[in-house]
Amino acid sequence: MVSIFILLCTACADNISYSESEEEITQENTVLNPQTEEEQNAGTVLEEQNEGAVLEEQNEGAVLIERTVRDAPVRIDFYTREQSTKNGDDAVLCTRKCIYPVVTIAGNENAADRINADIQKRIDSFDTGTSVLDDANQAYQSMRDSREAEFHFYPYFDELIFTAVRADSNVVSFLETSQYYIGGAHGMYYYSGLNYDTRTGERINFADLSANADAFRQDTLAFIHDLAATAAYQGIMWGNDADEQQEILYQDERWYLSTSGLVLFSNPYELGPFFAGEIEFTIPYSDLEGMDLKERYNYTGAKTIRLQTEEICCLDLNGDGREEEIQFYIDQMGSYDTDVHFIIDGTDYAVEHEELSRQFSDDHYIFSWAQCYLYDMDPTDVEIEIAFQMNYNTWEDDIVTPHTFLYRYERTGELTYLGSIVGTVTDPTVKLCTISQNTESEVQN
């Protein structure tokens, strides 16, 4: 169960006070940002790193998928700090890690400074916390004092991770993950949404999203209640009580604006069991327009639609003027009997397509929490790509990295595998482009 929890984690930690018997092992700040990595490694292929690294992957097909820096007024550099603490027995007691952003806004240094200052307060609060280390030291001493001939102490960890979920001329948003392990079957984690106005750098409150805050709240709650009634959500939730949803989802910092829409979420054990993790409800921008979302918070970037229930989505994927009927859903999510289904016009390609079926059957991928997006990689063409996101796990060291597999639905009814990237298509700081392996010509979105 410890491994299962770590599968849901990435990394984070920092400076705290130690007793004389403890030894600090520190790692210097490492930039995980695509812009900075390219500047430091110009002309070279980057080595694989943890989540946040930007890589390119050679595929057997005719297309190379590459992630490059998105041309946008907002730049986000991510840094990581990590350290471990040993005691006098040379045993690692605790590891602490922090992955944090530094925001730059072209022509608006004051707004960027406000955002960075607000984030720094959260980092400072994390830095001063010693409870996990104190618990680790106490647990180790208790095990040693029990005079067992042999005992194994699994090091505790304390981590703070920031992930960019939107970054444009209107909004800069992050999902903050706080996770820790203090013994037992698994660790715990807690999410917070942070949303900033790009022009002012000030925090966006939920009441700011619409001129009629009360009506907006009721409209979004009704949308969420309908989502929660679907089989996809009832398979991971304890029920569908609207009052409970309102109490939990409409707390401060329980929402963020993404490239797909307004996302409200619960933390583990609130609306469902631990295996369900963070339960998200995405309200697409197309629906938010009818709920009177302020125009300044609308998203005008590349089309990104998350298929979050078994309901049929109608969209012209291949530009033939006819809408396809598209479904993506997971039976018995999180169990050993999980089945993934991706259906276009009655054909389940998760079963019929050899490459996609193989990817969903690969034991290295946590397919039982797979996500599917309809993503317009190149707005200059008529096709809309299909992206399947899964977490890759090495199992040897419990490092988890998101991978995304991209497909195109042809007018012939064939599903063509384009290739994969390390990372997500929803990362707002990068763009995808395709490079022909024969001509090396680039088509950018």
Short mmCIF file of N, CA and C in Angstrom, two decimals, residues 166 168-171 197-199 204 207-212 216 257-258 285 288-301:
data_model
loop_
_atom_site.label_atom_id
_atom_site.label_comp_id
_atom_site.label_asym_id
_atom_site.label_seq_id
_atom_site.Cartn_x
_atom_site.Cartn_y
_atom_site.Cartn_z
N ARG A 166 -2.90 26.47 -15.89
CA ARG A 166 -3.27 27.47 -16.90
C ARG A 166 -2.31 28.65 -16.79
N ASP A 168 -1.91 32.25 -19.19
CA ASP A 168 -2.13 33.05 -20.38
C ASP A 168 -2.31 34.51 -19.98
N SER A 169 -2.75 35.34 -20.89
CA SER A 169 -2.87 36.77 -20.63
C SER A 169 -3.97 37.11 -19.64
N ASN A 170 -4.83 36.16 -19.31
CA ASN A 170 -5.93 36.40 -18.38
C ASN A 170 -5.71 35.77 -17.00
N VAL A 171 -5.24 34.52 -16.99
CA VAL A 171 -5.20 33.74 -15.75
C VAL A 171 -3.91 32.96 -15.64
N ASP A 197 -5.04 36.63 -11.26
CA ASP A 197 -5.34 37.49 -12.40
C ASP A 197 -4.01 37.94 -12.99
N THR A 198 -3.77 37.62 -14.26
CA THR A 198 -2.48 37.93 -14.89
C THR A 198 -2.21 39.43 -14.91
N ARG A 199 -3.24 40.25 -15.04
CA ARG A 199 -3.03 41.69 -15.15
C ARG A 199 -2.66 42.33 -13.82
N ILE A 204 -7.67 35.33 -7.46
CA ILE A 204 -9.05 35.34 -7.94
C ILE A 204 -9.89 34.54 -6.95
N ALA A 207 -16.11 34.07 -6.03
CA ALA A 207 -17.17 35.06 -6.25
C ALA A 207 -16.82 36.04 -7.36
N ASP A 208 -15.53 36.11 -7.74
CA ASP A 208 -15.10 37.02 -8.79
C ASP A 208 -15.40 36.50 -10.19
N LEU A 209 -15.74 35.20 -10.31
CA LEU A 209 -15.84 34.59 -11.63
C LEU A 209 -17.06 35.05 -12.42
N SER A 210 -18.08 35.54 -11.73
CA SER A 210 -19.31 35.96 -12.41
C SER A 210 -19.88 37.21 -11.74
N ALA A 211 -20.59 38.00 -12.53
CA ALA A 211 -21.23 39.19 -11.98
C ALA A 211 -22.37 38.81 -11.04
N ASN A 212 -22.94 37.64 -11.24
CA ASN A 212 -24.00 37.13 -10.36
C ASN A 212 -23.46 35.89 -9.66
N PHE A 216 -24.26 31.83 -10.29
CA PHE A 216 -23.15 31.06 -10.84
C PHE A 216 -22.86 29.85 -9.96
N LEU A 257 -8.94 27.19 -12.51
CA LEU A 257 -9.26 27.35 -13.92
C LEU A 257 -8.16 26.67 -14.74
N SER A 258 -8.55 25.69 -15.56
CA SER A 258 -7.60 24.94 -16.37
C SER A 258 -7.79 25.29 -17.84
N TYR A 285 -15.60 25.32 -20.66
CA TYR A 285 -15.83 26.74 -20.89
C TYR A 285 -17.07 26.97 -21.76
N LEU A 288 -19.71 27.13 -19.31
CA LEU A 288 -19.55 28.27 -18.40
C LEU A 288 -20.05 29.57 -19.03
N GLU A 289 -19.98 29.65 -20.36
CA GLU A 289 -20.47 30.85 -21.03
C GLU A 289 -21.94 31.06 -20.73
N GLY A 290 -22.71 29.97 -20.72
CA GLY A 290 -24.13 30.06 -20.41
C GLY A 290 -24.41 30.31 -18.95
N MET A 291 -23.38 30.18 -18.10
CA MET A 291 -23.54 30.44 -16.67
C MET A 291 -23.03 31.82 -16.30
N ASP A 292 -22.72 32.62 -17.31
CA ASP A 292 -22.30 34.02 -17.12
C ASP A 292 -20.91 34.13 -16.50
N LEU A 293 -19.98 33.26 -16.95
CA LEU A 293 -18.58 33.45 -16.57
C LEU A 293 -18.09 34.76 -17.18
N LYS A 294 -17.37 35.55 -16.40
CA LYS A 294 -16.84 36.81 -16.92
C LYS A 294 -15.90 36.55 -18.09
N GLU A 295 -16.00 37.39 -19.10
CA GLU A 295 -15.21 37.20 -20.32
C GLU A 295 -13.72 37.21 -20.04
N ARG A 296 -13.27 37.97 -19.07
CA ARG A 296 -11.85 38.09 -18.76
C ARG A 296 -11.25 36.76 -18.28
N TYR A 297 -12.11 35.83 -17.81
CA TYR A 297 -11.61 34.55 -17.32
C TYR A 297 -11.83 33.42 -18.32
N ASN A 298 -12.40 33.74 -19.47
CA ASN A 298 -12.60 32.72 -20.50
C ASN A 298 -11.25 32.27 -21.06
N TYR A 299 -11.23 31.08 -21.63
CA TYR A 299 -9.99 30.54 -22.21
C TYR A 299 -10.14 30.48 -23.72
N THR A 300 -9.16 31.02 -24.43
CA THR A 300 -9.23 31.09 -25.89
C THR A 300 -8.09 30.33 -26.56
N GLY A 301 -7.37 29.51 -25.80
CA GLY A 301 -6.27 28.75 -26.37
C GLY A 301 -6.73 27.51 -27.12
#
